[in-house]
C-alpha cells in the first residue's frame, strides 16, 4: 500500500469531516444557544443543495449557485424560526423532536413540489475540475481540496465571529445565561433568528458544495443529519471547537474504516467473509466510536457546562 | 375524579373502535382494513413498549426500532430455518428454526431482553440529549449489522413464506391474526397498568422525577431504570415479531432511525405516559397516512402540518385533548 493512497484516503476523510463540521456547527450553535434539538437541520442542507444546483443550472455559474444556496437556506431558516421554531424554545425536547420531524415532512414535500421528483445534478466548477499532484505520485481532485479549504476558512470565520464580534459576544452570553442578556437589553428574538439563520446558511453551504459530488435529491439531508448529531455528541453539545475536532475524527474514522477494515480482516479471513465483516464493522465504526466516548465521557469530549 | 373517568371512557371507546373496525370490514368484505387494523394494533404495541421507558421512566429512547427490528428478525430467521429445515447454530447445540409462534415470541423476548440489558447498561450512564443520541447510535449499529448479513437477505430483507402456527388457532386467517394482536395489545396494556401502580412503578416514576429522593429512600435508580428499559424493549420486540408475521417480510428498514422516530411520534401524538396514548397515536398516524395518501400525492405535507399543529396547539396529545386534562407531568 503506497503512501499516496494513504494520503488520498486521509484527505477524503478530512473532506467528509469538514462537511460534517459545517452541518454540526449550526446544529450545536442552535442547541447551545437556544437549547433546541432541530431534526430539520438536514432539510436546510437539502434546500441549500437544491437552490445551488437550480441557480447554477439557470445562470451557468457554480459560484452564483453556491451563493444562492447559502442565502436560500438562510432565508428558509429565518422563516422557519419566525413561524415555528420560536414557539418551541421553552418546550421539552420531545415536543421539539416531534415538531421538527413534522418540518422534515413539510420541507421534503415542498421541495418535491417546487423542483420535481427527479434528482438534480451539479457540475464541478471548471476551474476546479482537475487534480492536484500528491507527493509520492498520484493526484487528488482539486474540487475536494477546495472543499477542505472552504470548510477551514468557514471554521476560522465562525471562530472570529463568535470570539471577536458583538454578535458573537451575544451568542456566547446566550449560551451561558439567557435571561441575563435579555435583561441587558439585547433583543433576544432577533438574536435567536440570526443564530438560527446562520446555522441554516452553514448547512446550505455544505449542501451546495456536496451537490457537485452526489446527486441532489429529496431525503439527502437525513443521513448527513445523523452523522452531524454523532459529531456534536462526541464533541460535546454546544462546543464549536468540539464539533470541529470530532467532525474530522468522525470523517477520518469512517473513511479509513471503509477502506482498511476489509483489508485488515483479509489477513486472517477468507476474502468474501473479510469483505462483508469489514464492511459491516466500518459502517458501525463511528457509532462504536460514539458509544465508546460516551461510556467514558458521558458529556462528550469537550463538555460545555451550562 | 371525574377527569380520570373521562380518560377511561376515551380509552374504552378507543379499544372498542379498534375491535369493531375489522369486524365491520369483514362484514363489508373490505379485507384491506383488517390488515390496517392489525398494523395499528401492532404498532400501538410497539408504542406501548416505548411509552414505559419514555413516559413512565423519562428515558427518551431514539433507538427502539432496534428492538422492533430484532423481534422481526427473530421471526424471519426462525421461519427461514423452519421452512428450509436447516439449523441456525449447528454446534455445540443444534438449534433449528421454528414454525411455532409461541416459541418465536419466547425467543424474541429473550433476544431483545439480552440486547436491551447491554444497551441500557451503557446508555443509562448518560442522560438527556446524550441518552437520546446514544440509543440512536446503538440502533444504527444493529441496522448496519443487519445490512451486512447476506445469509439473511442483507439490504433486501427476508421473506416469510408461511405464517407461523399457534396451537388451536387459525392464525393464517387475517381476522384471527388481528384478534391475536389485539389480545396481546390489551393484555400488555393491562399488565403495564398493574406495573405502573405497583411499588416498582412508583420507584420508576420517582426515578424520573427525583432520582436523588429515590436514592435517599434506599433504592438505587439505575437498576430500576434498567429493568424498565429492558421490559420496554421486550414489548417492542414482541411487536416486531408480530409485524414481520403480518407483512410476511422483514428488512433492515424495520431497524431504521425513521422507524424509531415514528414510534416516538405515536407516543407523543397520543399523549406521553398515558396508557392508551400509543394506541391513539398509532391509529391517528396510520389513518392519516392511508387516507390522506389516498386523496393526494402531497400527503406528507398535510401529515406534517397536522403533526405540527398537534405539537403546537394540542399539548398532552390526542388523549390529553379528549380527556381535557393537563400534561401528565
mmCIF file of C-alpha atoms in Angstrom, chain A residues 21 57 60 183 236 270:
data_model
loop_
_atom_site.group_PDB
_atom_site.id
_atom_site.type_symbol
_atom_site.label_atom_id
_atom_site.label_comp_id
_atom_site.label_asym_id
_atom_site.label_seq_id
_atom_site.Cartn_x
_atom_site.Cartn_y
_atom_site.Cartn_z
ATOM 1 C CA UNK A 21 -18.393 20.377 10.641
ATOM 2 C CA UNK A 57 -28.242 25.419 -13.948
ATOM 3 C CA UNK A 60 -24.356 28.636 -15.725
ATOM 4 C CA UNK A 183 -32.174 41.932 30.897
ATOM 5 C CA UNK A 236 -19.845 17.899 23.431
ATOM 6 C CA UNK A 270 -11.336 -15.757 3.533
#
